[in-house]
């Protein structure tokens, strides 16, 4: 690893000042589980590094009226241990539980997972279906974007060189919807998703879907919503036939690529299966 | 049975405390002033002649002390295989050659004051290649117009290098064709295994320096210190007297360190610069440029009579040994010799095959040593046969497996790349392994369970039986030296090479049991070629069995000396004395401690050093036996295979240290399950490794494992020390066929290509729909 200068401010304002001053030269460090690997193998060689971990203003988790707000420095382990998130958004908890192993979850942050912008990032699909918004800040001011608008492509976000992600917020899903996160990796832990899925569905008294949101990761340049499948499911009960049809439909909505982890065909066909697997688990829980 | 106080106890590993408290024990926990750091330039071409190497720019970087390449090193044909002399592997390697034969082959090495400079210099070396047509498929290697990978005139010991053949064999017993034609039931298939790596926690690393007498000291993470010394000496034309190899603690070998991979380069650097030198492989280099497991394509045909008695067995092997033939023929011979004797009732047997060169990275020794591949094919074919007969696969095996007092013609026909040694099985607990294993596993009950679970999952059970060997008979020798200090403690000097296996501890236990005192009174030194007596090293499942015999003999001799001294003291016949817990007793109950004996013989009367050396050469290779049982669940829509339950019963004779034996079983099992379900090194169409990293080459974690139950089945091997046989390798052979057979039971599909990744199983399920 090349030598670099490290700045560890405690105030957000100071951090934004530093970013402006070293505009374009500086790398941002949260848990470091993505960045340090790339620095060590020489993919990135920054002159200066901005360590966020001492900025308490970026480390929070709260519920205001009906919105939940997560600071970017919240680690995956903190998500797992949060009674609030276990209560309100089990799917986000399920997703964070699949990330890396304990060591990675203890260090890796939600903000880092988003800003890293991997199409396989496991915390991202849940935030898609929760209709999260990202707050970005710089010396020039703040802006708030829906999560879909945050990503450009693999590894690319809309963050300007002087900008930080400072918060992620989403409405508490009311009333409690059916929800799950499913992932297929090469093994049970410490494995990148071949495909993953987050699902949120509100049903009426008769068990018909009123509103559905489905997001998939690792099957397109960014996380994608399966909009047609969502529309199809509305007004229907999750019977075996409906689920089958919905699974088939998802396969036509994704645009995966083949790599050494999986072929394009496997990713496509299995992405539909995640819906079936996830709903089956939900139903099992319901019926005890 | 005689009562034993130390053997059979799970004594703590002697090196345990040092290991877990992070003491400076491994090769790299050591730095010398002025040490040079080496980095190797690896070939980017699969098959090419080197037209020119330009080191001009590299040499001019500050801190660069030496650049080695084919133009400035001795040209000596050798094999990197750390085997006995003369090695059964072909001499087809050079320190550096004018030709490269795979992407990842050695081209040059830079030694610099620091690692960064070394790497920068490596990047600045310009190599002009003349590309040659390359071979990536083993089937193409023997085609008429195939390029010749080893066209060097110095090559020795390969079967037919002109046709890329390292080894070829066609062994016939009886008439297989006729017997197959007449058999009531036949089974047939071709099974394929993959490239896999040992992934030891510690990669290959060597540090060399000159001692105060200008002798070369090589500190190496090796399984074979004595073979390393001999090979370095020959390569560098340095008398053996001038070379000392030290093996510190080793962070795992699994066969990959039965190789001389870096010692020659570091040694050259030290000899030329007179400075210490170090090379450590990165994880990527370990994957690509160290050693792998031989991928094989094995066709098996079986024939049985109407009662299920095997009549004929045929095994046809095509083994890919990559660019160099290290361990090529011996691994291939073992594919037959460690599997076919298991079913010794078949009177018609044929074992035929080729080991071919390709322009891919180099397989070598890997735990299991060819038996793993062989058992995949043989034990899956057995299940196919059972299915055709409508017979319980367990019953089919019971009808056919070898038993105590029996032999097999294979033992004498197939040895280490040559003829073997005749032997009769003197201990065999296979019956009991099957019996106890099936009970613990609930085989009969589980076979009655429904296969389908809901619409999208299936469960199934499978089993397999196995044997291996213990040591290479009439080839490999082991020796031990045992010396008593005046306080009644002992120094045990071993050439036996503890590579994390715990052999220091169990060999001390054997000595302790023999003399009659606790293991803690032994300090074990392994291995340092200046001080240890010779031992072939850690391979071929031989340390407990063979080195154990040497230790036993030395300890018996020492015991005799101790009793001799005590006899003089007590004025009695030594044979009337007993040693218990380090105290000698006479018939009247008078006591004499070993300390009293030690002081007397050092300083007071009839002064002598109590000490003995002994060596052992085995006359047989008694097989350990094992039965494996597994239950799996398969997700039919995603192809994910979940092993749920795994029971293994194993006969290793008497387990000297049950907990360490258990560790060997667990380790080899987990290794085998990973190999069966996940591990595979992949290559591009140009021979470039695609996943030489832990991101995409997945070994399993504890979360992926089934519930594992290990059942020790004790037998008494009369030729082994305290009845012991080997345990280190056998169980790695089980998971491939056992899991494949369980998948077969669940789905009716025989997975014939490993590993059974979710996608591969999913594809097979689709094809079957
Ligand atoms: C062994 C291993 C296993 C892994 N397994 C998984 C897995 O299963 N699933 C998964 O999704 N990921 C996995 N990862 C990737 C990684 O751990 C996660 O993406 C993690 O959430 C990253 O968070 P971090 O805080 O460590 O990010 P960092 O490495 O600190 O940062 C990542 C990127 O985001 C930028 N950044 C961070 N915070 C901000 C901010 N507030 N504003 C602007 N930019 C910012 C950084 O500059 C950097 O480019 C794994 C990584 C490893 C090493």
PDB file of N, CA, C and O in Angstrom, chain A residues 1-2 184-192 194 244 260-267 269-270 273-274 276-277 280 284, chain B residues 116 120 455-457 635 637-640 642 678 682 690-691 694-696 698-701 703-704 758-759 762-763 766:
ATOM      1  N   UNK A   1       0.849  -1.201   0.000  1.00  0.00           N
ATOM      2  CA  UNK A   1       0.000   0.000   0.000  1.00  0.00           C
ATOM      3  C   UNK A   1       0.884   1.251   0.000  1.00  0.00           C
ATOM      4  O   UNK A   1       1.854   1.319   0.728  1.00  0.00           O
ATOM      5  N   UNK A   2       0.510   2.196  -0.834  1.00  0.00           N
ATOM      6  CA  UNK A   2       1.251   3.469  -0.880  1.00  0.00           C
ATOM      7  C   UNK A   2       0.981   4.291   0.373  1.00  0.00           C
ATOM      8  O   UNK A   2      -0.103   4.204   0.961  1.00  0.00           O
ATOM      9  N   UNK A 184     -28.759 -15.904  -2.731  1.00  0.00           N
ATOM     10  CA  UNK A 184     -28.021 -17.119  -3.083  1.00  0.00           C
ATOM     11  C   UNK A 184     -26.571 -16.732  -3.304  1.00  0.00           C
ATOM     12  O   UNK A 184     -26.255 -15.881  -4.133  1.00  0.00           O
ATOM     13  N   UNK A 185     -25.707 -17.324  -2.491  1.00  0.00           N
ATOM     14  CA  UNK A 185     -24.275 -17.084  -2.631  1.00  0.00           C
ATOM     15  C   UNK A 185     -23.584 -18.411  -2.856  1.00  0.00           C
ATOM     16  O   UNK A 185     -24.236 -19.449  -2.940  1.00  0.00           O
ATOM     17  N   UNK A 186     -22.249 -18.391  -2.937  1.00  0.00           N
ATOM     18  CA  UNK A 186     -21.549 -19.655  -3.183  1.00  0.00           C
ATOM     19  C   UNK A 186     -21.468 -20.515  -1.930  1.00  0.00           C
ATOM     20  O   UNK A 186     -21.132 -21.679  -2.001  1.00  0.00           O
ATOM     21  N   UNK A 187     -21.685 -19.906  -0.779  1.00  0.00           N
ATOM     22  CA  UNK A 187     -21.750 -20.674   0.464  1.00  0.00           C
ATOM     23  C   UNK A 187     -22.528 -19.831   1.451  1.00  0.00           C
ATOM     24  O   UNK A 187     -23.006 -18.753   1.118  1.00  0.00           O
ATOM     25  N   UNK A 188     -22.658 -20.310   2.700  1.00  0.00           N
ATOM     26  CA  UNK A 188     -23.599 -19.641   3.600  1.00  0.00           C
ATOM     27  C   UNK A 188     -23.093 -18.344   4.202  1.00  0.00           C
ATOM     28  O   UNK A 188     -23.890 -17.518   4.636  1.00  0.00           O
ATOM     29  N   UNK A 189     -21.805 -18.174   4.297  1.00  0.00           N
ATOM     30  CA  UNK A 189     -21.304 -16.918   4.859  1.00  0.00           C
ATOM     31  C   UNK A 189     -20.110 -16.460   4.051  1.00  0.00           C
ATOM     32  O   UNK A 189     -19.518 -17.248   3.317  1.00  0.00           O
ATOM     33  N   UNK A 190     -19.773 -15.194   4.185  1.00  0.00           N
ATOM     34  CA  UNK A 190     -18.632 -14.651   3.469  1.00  0.00           C
ATOM     35  C   UNK A 190     -18.715 -14.978   1.981  1.00  0.00           C
ATOM     36  O   UNK A 190     -17.799 -15.550   1.399  1.00  0.00           O
ATOM     37  N   UNK A 191     -19.855 -14.642   1.402  1.00  0.00           N
ATOM     38  CA  UNK A 191     -20.017 -14.920  -0.019  1.00  0.00           C
ATOM     39  C   UNK A 191     -20.819 -13.802  -0.668  1.00  0.00           C
ATOM     40  O   UNK A 191     -21.803 -13.334  -0.108  1.00  0.00           O
ATOM     41  N   UNK A 192     -20.353 -13.387  -1.824  1.00  0.00           N
ATOM     42  CA  UNK A 192     -21.056 -12.356  -2.583  1.00  0.00           C
ATOM     43  C   UNK A 192     -22.310 -12.980  -3.196  1.00  0.00           C
ATOM     44  O   UNK A 192     -22.302 -14.128  -3.609  1.00  0.00           O
ATOM     45  N   UNK A 194     -24.963 -14.200  -5.729  1.00  0.00           N
ATOM     46  CA  UNK A 194     -25.134 -14.460  -7.158  1.00  0.00           C
ATOM     47  C   UNK A 194     -26.399 -13.743  -7.597  1.00  0.00           C
ATOM     48  O   UNK A 194     -26.537 -13.288  -8.716  1.00  0.00           O
ATOM     49  N   UNK A 244     -46.025 -18.997  -9.029  1.00  0.00           N
ATOM     50  CA  UNK A 244     -45.329 -19.551 -10.191  1.00  0.00           C
ATOM     51  C   UNK A 244     -45.286 -18.536 -11.327  1.00  0.00           C
ATOM     52  O   UNK A 244     -44.238 -18.267 -11.906  1.00  0.00           O
ATOM     53  N   UNK A 260     -17.855 -15.678 -13.503  1.00  0.00           N
ATOM     54  CA  UNK A 260     -17.423 -16.993 -13.039  1.00  0.00           C
ATOM     55  C   UNK A 260     -18.232 -17.486 -11.851  1.00  0.00           C
ATOM     56  O   UNK A 260     -18.162 -18.640 -11.492  1.00  0.00           O
ATOM     57  N   UNK A 261     -19.013 -16.616 -11.233  1.00  0.00           N
ATOM     58  CA  UNK A 261     -19.834 -17.102 -10.129  1.00  0.00           C
ATOM     59  C   UNK A 261     -21.068 -17.844 -10.639  1.00  0.00           C
ATOM     60  O   UNK A 261     -21.561 -18.753  -9.996  1.00  0.00           O
ATOM     61  N   UNK A 262     -21.619 -17.405 -11.760  1.00  0.00           N
ATOM     62  CA  UNK A 262     -22.834 -18.015 -12.310  1.00  0.00           C
ATOM     63  C   UNK A 262     -22.962 -17.662 -13.778  1.00  0.00           C
ATOM     64  O   UNK A 262     -22.478 -16.628 -14.206  1.00  0.00           O
ATOM     65  N   UNK A 263     -23.723 -18.485 -14.474  1.00  0.00           N
ATOM     66  CA  UNK A 263     -24.067 -18.120 -15.843  1.00  0.00           C
ATOM     67  C   UNK A 263     -25.262 -17.172 -15.811  1.00  0.00           C
ATOM     68  O   UNK A 263     -25.964 -17.064 -14.804  1.00  0.00           O
ATOM     69  N   UNK A 264     -25.468 -16.514 -16.940  1.00  0.00           N
ATOM     70  CA  UNK A 264     -26.589 -15.596 -17.083  1.00  0.00           C
ATOM     71  C   UNK A 264     -27.901 -16.364 -16.884  1.00  0.00           C
ATOM     72  O   UNK A 264     -28.812 -15.919 -16.188  1.00  0.00           O
ATOM     73  N   UNK A 265     -27.978 -17.537 -17.493  1.00  0.00           N
ATOM     74  CA  UNK A 265     -29.214 -18.325 -17.439  1.00  0.00           C
ATOM     75  C   UNK A 265     -29.572 -18.729 -16.010  1.00  0.00           C
ATOM     76  O   UNK A 265     -30.729 -18.640 -15.594  1.00  0.00           O
ATOM     77  N   UNK A 266     -28.569 -19.169 -15.263  1.00  0.00           N
ATOM     78  CA  UNK A 266     -28.834 -19.585 -13.887  1.00  0.00           C
ATOM     79  C   UNK A 266     -29.341 -18.405 -13.069  1.00  0.00           C
ATOM     80  O   UNK A 266     -30.332 -18.495 -12.364  1.00  0.00           O
ATOM     81  N   UNK A 267     -28.650 -17.276 -13.200  1.00  0.00           N
ATOM     82  CA  UNK A 267     -29.075 -16.088 -12.441  1.00  0.00           C
ATOM     83  C   UNK A 267     -30.516 -15.733 -12.781  1.00  0.00           C
ATOM     84  O   UNK A 267     -31.314 -15.438 -11.900  1.00  0.00           O
ATOM     85  N   UNK A 269     -32.992 -17.607 -14.091  1.00  0.00           N
ATOM     86  CA  UNK A 269     -34.035 -18.541 -13.677  1.00  0.00           C
ATOM     87  C   UNK A 269     -34.153 -18.634 -12.156  1.00  0.00           C
ATOM     88  O   UNK A 269     -35.243 -18.819 -11.624  1.00  0.00           O
ATOM     89  N   UNK A 270     -33.032 -18.495 -11.489  1.00  0.00           N
ATOM     90  CA  UNK A 270     -33.079 -18.626 -10.042  1.00  0.00           C
ATOM     91  C   UNK A 270     -33.626 -17.360  -9.384  1.00  0.00           C
ATOM     92  O   UNK A 270     -34.199 -17.412  -8.293  1.00  0.00           O
ATOM     93  N   UNK A 273     -36.987 -17.898  -8.550  1.00  0.00           N
ATOM     94  CA  UNK A 273     -37.161 -18.859  -7.455  1.00  0.00           C
ATOM     95  C   UNK A 273     -37.079 -18.199  -6.088  1.00  0.00           C
ATOM     96  O   UNK A 273     -37.650 -18.684  -5.109  1.00  0.00           O
ATOM     97  N   UNK A 274     -36.326 -17.094  -6.012  1.00  0.00           N
ATOM     98  CA  UNK A 274     -36.192 -16.432  -4.712  1.00  0.00           C
ATOM     99  C   UNK A 274     -37.553 -15.966  -4.200  1.00  0.00           C
ATOM    100  O   UNK A 274     -37.809 -15.974  -3.007  1.00  0.00           O
ATOM    101  N   UNK A 276     -40.423 -17.433  -4.739  1.00  0.00           N
ATOM    102  CA  UNK A 276     -41.092 -18.630  -4.230  1.00  0.00           C
ATOM    103  C   UNK A 276     -40.530 -19.035  -2.870  1.00  0.00           C
ATOM    104  O   UNK A 276     -41.268 -19.268  -1.918  1.00  0.00           O
ATOM    105  N   UNK A 277     -39.191 -19.068  -2.786  1.00  0.00           N
ATOM    106  CA  UNK A 277     -38.546 -19.442  -1.523  1.00  0.00           C
ATOM    107  C   UNK A 277     -38.941 -18.500  -0.398  1.00  0.00           C
ATOM    108  O   UNK A 277     -39.305 -18.926   0.699  1.00  0.00           O
ATOM    109  N   UNK A 280     -42.670 -18.744   0.579  1.00  0.00           N
ATOM    110  CA  UNK A 280     -42.906 -20.000   1.295  1.00  0.00           C
ATOM    111  C   UNK A 280     -42.487 -19.849   2.755  1.00  0.00           C
ATOM    112  O   UNK A 280     -43.178 -20.281   3.666  1.00  0.00           O
ATOM    113  N   UNK A 284     -44.828 -20.081   6.066  1.00  0.00           N
ATOM    114  CA  UNK A 284     -44.511 -21.032   7.125  1.00  0.00           C
ATOM    115  C   UNK A 284     -44.550 -20.326   8.478  1.00  0.00           C
ATOM    116  O   UNK A 284     -45.097 -20.820   9.439  1.00  0.00           O
TER     117      UNK A 284
ATOM    118  N   UNK B 116       8.787  -4.020  -1.960  1.00  0.00           N
ATOM    119  CA  UNK B 116       8.213  -3.116  -2.962  1.00  0.00           C
ATOM    120  C   UNK B 116       9.160  -2.958  -4.141  1.00  0.00           C
ATOM    121  O   UNK B 116       8.768  -3.050  -5.301  1.00  0.00           O
ATOM    122  N   UNK B 120       8.540  -3.957  -8.009  1.00  0.00           N
ATOM    123  CA  UNK B 120       8.683  -2.954  -9.090  1.00  0.00           C
ATOM    124  C   UNK B 120       9.650  -3.452 -10.150  1.00  0.00           C
ATOM    125  O   UNK B 120       9.405  -3.296 -11.346  1.00  0.00           O
ATOM    126  N   UNK B 455     -42.904 -29.434  -2.770  1.00  0.00           N
ATOM    127  CA  UNK B 455     -42.803 -29.468  -4.225  1.00  0.00           C
ATOM    128  C   UNK B 455     -41.384 -29.195  -4.693  1.00  0.00           C
ATOM    129  O   UNK B 455     -41.039 -29.440  -5.833  1.00  0.00           O
ATOM    130  N   UNK B 456     -40.562 -28.689  -3.804  1.00  0.00           N
ATOM    131  CA  UNK B 456     -39.305 -28.153  -4.328  1.00  0.00           C
ATOM    132  C   UNK B 456     -38.052 -28.660  -3.630  1.00  0.00           C
ATOM    133  O   UNK B 456     -36.983 -28.125  -3.837  1.00  0.00           O
ATOM    134  N   UNK B 457     -38.198 -29.668  -2.797  1.00  0.00           N
ATOM    135  CA  UNK B 457     -37.000 -30.192  -2.155  1.00  0.00           C
ATOM    136  C   UNK B 457     -37.000 -31.706  -2.180  1.00  0.00           C
ATOM    137  O   UNK B 457     -38.059 -32.335  -2.221  1.00  0.00           O
ATOM    138  N   UNK B 635     -32.337 -28.472  -3.016  1.00  0.00           N
ATOM    139  CA  UNK B 635     -33.375 -27.558  -3.457  1.00  0.00           C
ATOM    140  C   UNK B 635     -33.496 -27.740  -4.971  1.00  0.00           C
ATOM    141  O   UNK B 635     -32.569 -27.443  -5.724  1.00  0.00           O
ATOM    142  N   UNK B 637     -35.177 -26.324  -7.257  1.00  0.00           N
ATOM    143  CA  UNK B 637     -35.282 -25.172  -8.156  1.00  0.00           C
ATOM    144  C   UNK B 637     -33.987 -24.386  -8.264  1.00  0.00           C
ATOM    145  O   UNK B 637     -33.779 -23.661  -9.226  1.00  0.00           O
ATOM    146  N   UNK B 638     -33.138 -24.494  -7.250  1.00  0.00           N
ATOM    147  CA  UNK B 638     -31.873 -23.749  -7.308  1.00  0.00           C
ATOM    148  C   UNK B 638     -30.662 -24.675  -7.407  1.00  0.00           C
ATOM    149  O   UNK B 638     -29.557 -24.226  -7.682  1.00  0.00           O
ATOM    150  N   UNK B 639     -30.865 -25.955  -7.153  1.00  0.00           N
ATOM    151  CA  UNK B 639     -29.760 -26.906  -7.226  1.00  0.00           C
ATOM    152  C   UNK B 639     -28.860 -26.895  -6.001  1.00  0.00           C
ATOM    153  O   UNK B 639     -27.844 -27.585  -5.968  1.00  0.00           O
ATOM    154  N   UNK B 640     -29.214 -26.127  -4.996  1.00  0.00           N
ATOM    155  CA  UNK B 640     -28.362 -26.067  -3.802  1.00  0.00           C
ATOM    156  C   UNK B 640     -28.424 -27.403  -3.058  1.00  0.00           C
ATOM    157  O   UNK B 640     -29.505 -27.928  -2.799  1.00  0.00           O
ATOM    158  N   UNK B 642     -27.577 -29.305   0.343  1.00  0.00           N
ATOM    159  CA  UNK B 642     -27.229 -29.096   1.749  1.00  0.00           C
ATOM    160  C   UNK B 642     -26.952 -30.433   2.402  1.00  0.00           C
ATOM    161  O   UNK B 642     -27.857 -31.243   2.559  1.00  0.00           O
ATOM    162  N   UNK B 678     -17.806 -27.453  -3.712  1.00  0.00           N
ATOM    163  CA  UNK B 678     -17.511 -26.052  -4.019  1.00  0.00           C
ATOM    164  C   UNK B 678     -16.176 -25.783  -4.703  1.00  0.00           C
ATOM    165  O   UNK B 678     -16.104 -25.029  -5.668  1.00  0.00           O
ATOM    166  N   UNK B 682     -10.698 -22.411 -11.849  1.00  0.00           N
ATOM    167  CA  UNK B 682     -11.196 -22.307 -13.227  1.00  0.00           C
ATOM    168  C   UNK B 682     -10.174 -21.586 -14.106  1.00  0.00           C
ATOM    169  O   UNK B 682      -9.396 -20.769 -13.621  1.00  0.00           O
ATOM    170  N   UNK B 690      -8.834 -18.098 -13.342  1.00  0.00           N
ATOM    171  CA  UNK B 690      -9.852 -17.063 -13.217  1.00  0.00           C
ATOM    172  C   UNK B 690     -10.204 -16.736 -11.768  1.00  0.00           C
ATOM    173  O   UNK B 690     -10.701 -15.653 -11.490  1.00  0.00           O
ATOM    174  N   UNK B 691      -9.984 -17.659 -10.877  1.00  0.00           N
ATOM    175  CA  UNK B 691     -10.402 -17.407  -9.494  1.00  0.00           C
ATOM    176  C   UNK B 691      -9.338 -17.780  -8.467  1.00  0.00           C
ATOM    177  O   UNK B 691      -9.623 -18.475  -7.506  1.00  0.00           O
ATOM    178  N   UNK B 694      -9.776 -15.927  -2.589  1.00  0.00           N
ATOM    179  CA  UNK B 694     -10.840 -16.430  -1.715  1.00  0.00           C
ATOM    180  C   UNK B 694     -12.192 -15.777  -1.997  1.00  0.00           C
ATOM    181  O   UNK B 694     -13.193 -16.160  -1.415  1.00  0.00           O
ATOM    182  N   UNK B 695     -12.205 -14.778  -2.881  1.00  0.00           N
ATOM    183  CA  UNK B 695     -13.489 -14.200  -3.254  1.00  0.00           C
ATOM    184  C   UNK B 695     -14.271 -15.204  -4.096  1.00  0.00           C
ATOM    185  O   UNK B 695     -15.478 -15.368  -3.927  1.00  0.00           O
ATOM    186  N   UNK B 696     -13.573 -15.876  -4.977  1.00  0.00           N
ATOM    187  CA  UNK B 696     -14.274 -16.728  -5.934  1.00  0.00           C
ATOM    188  C   UNK B 696     -13.888 -18.194  -5.879  1.00  0.00           C
ATOM    189  O   UNK B 696     -14.448 -19.008  -6.601  1.00  0.00           O
ATOM    190  N   UNK B 698     -14.142 -20.914  -3.234  1.00  0.00           N
ATOM    191  CA  UNK B 698     -14.724 -20.996  -1.908  1.00  0.00           C
ATOM    192  C   UNK B 698     -14.408 -22.313  -1.224  1.00  0.00           C
ATOM    193  O   UNK B 698     -14.850 -23.375  -1.666  1.00  0.00           O
ATOM    194  N   UNK B 699     -13.646 -22.215  -0.131  1.00  0.00           N
ATOM    195  CA  UNK B 699     -13.585 -23.350   0.763  1.00  0.00           C
ATOM    196  C   UNK B 699     -14.766 -23.166   1.717  1.00  0.00           C
ATOM    197  O   UNK B 699     -15.278 -22.061   1.864  1.00  0.00           O
ATOM    198  N   UNK B 700     -15.213 -24.229   2.333  1.00  0.00           N
ATOM    199  CA  UNK B 700     -16.424 -24.115   3.137  1.00  0.00           C
ATOM    200  C   UNK B 700     -16.133 -23.525   4.519  1.00  0.00           C
ATOM    201  O   UNK B 700     -15.035 -23.635   5.033  1.00  0.00           O
ATOM    202  N   UNK B 701     -17.136 -22.895   5.083  1.00  0.00           N
ATOM    203  CA  UNK B 701     -17.025 -22.428   6.462  1.00  0.00           C
ATOM    204  C   UNK B 701     -17.819 -23.393   7.344  1.00  0.00           C
ATOM    205  O   UNK B 701     -18.560 -24.246   6.841  1.00  0.00           O
ATOM    206  N   UNK B 703     -20.436 -22.989   8.844  1.00  0.00           N
ATOM    207  CA  UNK B 703     -21.883 -22.902   8.633  1.00  0.00           C
ATOM    208  C   UNK B 703     -22.375 -23.837   7.529  1.00  0.00           C
ATOM    209  O   UNK B 703     -23.546 -24.196   7.493  1.00  0.00           O
ATOM    210  N   UNK B 704     -21.488 -24.175   6.620  1.00  0.00           N
ATOM    211  CA  UNK B 704     -21.901 -24.992   5.478  1.00  0.00           C
ATOM    212  C   UNK B 704     -21.855 -26.482   5.776  1.00  0.00           C
ATOM    213  O   UNK B 704     -22.209 -27.294   4.935  1.00  0.00           O
ATOM    214  N   UNK B 758     -24.270 -25.607  -6.937  1.00  0.00           N
ATOM    215  CA  UNK B 758     -25.704 -25.428  -7.133  1.00  0.00           C
ATOM    216  C   UNK B 758     -26.031 -25.396  -8.624  1.00  0.00           C
ATOM    217  O   UNK B 758     -26.957 -26.061  -9.083  1.00  0.00           O
ATOM    218  N   UNK B 759     -25.246 -24.658  -9.368  1.00  0.00           N
ATOM    219  CA  UNK B 759     -25.575 -24.522 -10.780  1.00  0.00           C
ATOM    220  C   UNK B 759     -25.419 -25.834 -11.550  1.00  0.00           C
ATOM    221  O   UNK B 759     -26.225 -26.163 -12.420  1.00  0.00           O
ATOM    222  N   UNK B 762     -28.340 -27.994 -10.625  1.00  0.00           N
ATOM    223  CA  UNK B 762     -29.524 -27.397 -11.241  1.00  0.00           C
ATOM    224  C   UNK B 762     -29.612 -27.779 -12.727  1.00  0.00           C
ATOM    225  O   UNK B 762     -30.651 -28.163 -13.229  1.00  0.00           O
ATOM    226  N   UNK B 763     -28.454 -27.707 -13.405  1.00  0.00           N
ATOM    227  CA  UNK B 763     -28.409 -28.079 -14.814  1.00  0.00           C
ATOM    228  C   UNK B 763     -28.762 -29.554 -15.021  1.00  0.00           C
ATOM    229  O   UNK B 763     -29.513 -29.915 -15.932  1.00  0.00           O
ATOM    230  N   UNK B 766     -32.416 -29.977 -14.635  1.00  0.00           N
ATOM    231  CA  UNK B 766     -33.149 -29.478 -15.815  1.00  0.00           C
ATOM    232  C   UNK B 766     -33.099 -30.497 -16.948  1.00  0.00           C
ATOM    233  O   UNK B 766     -34.091 -30.753 -17.615  1.00  0.00           O
TER     234      UNK B 766
END
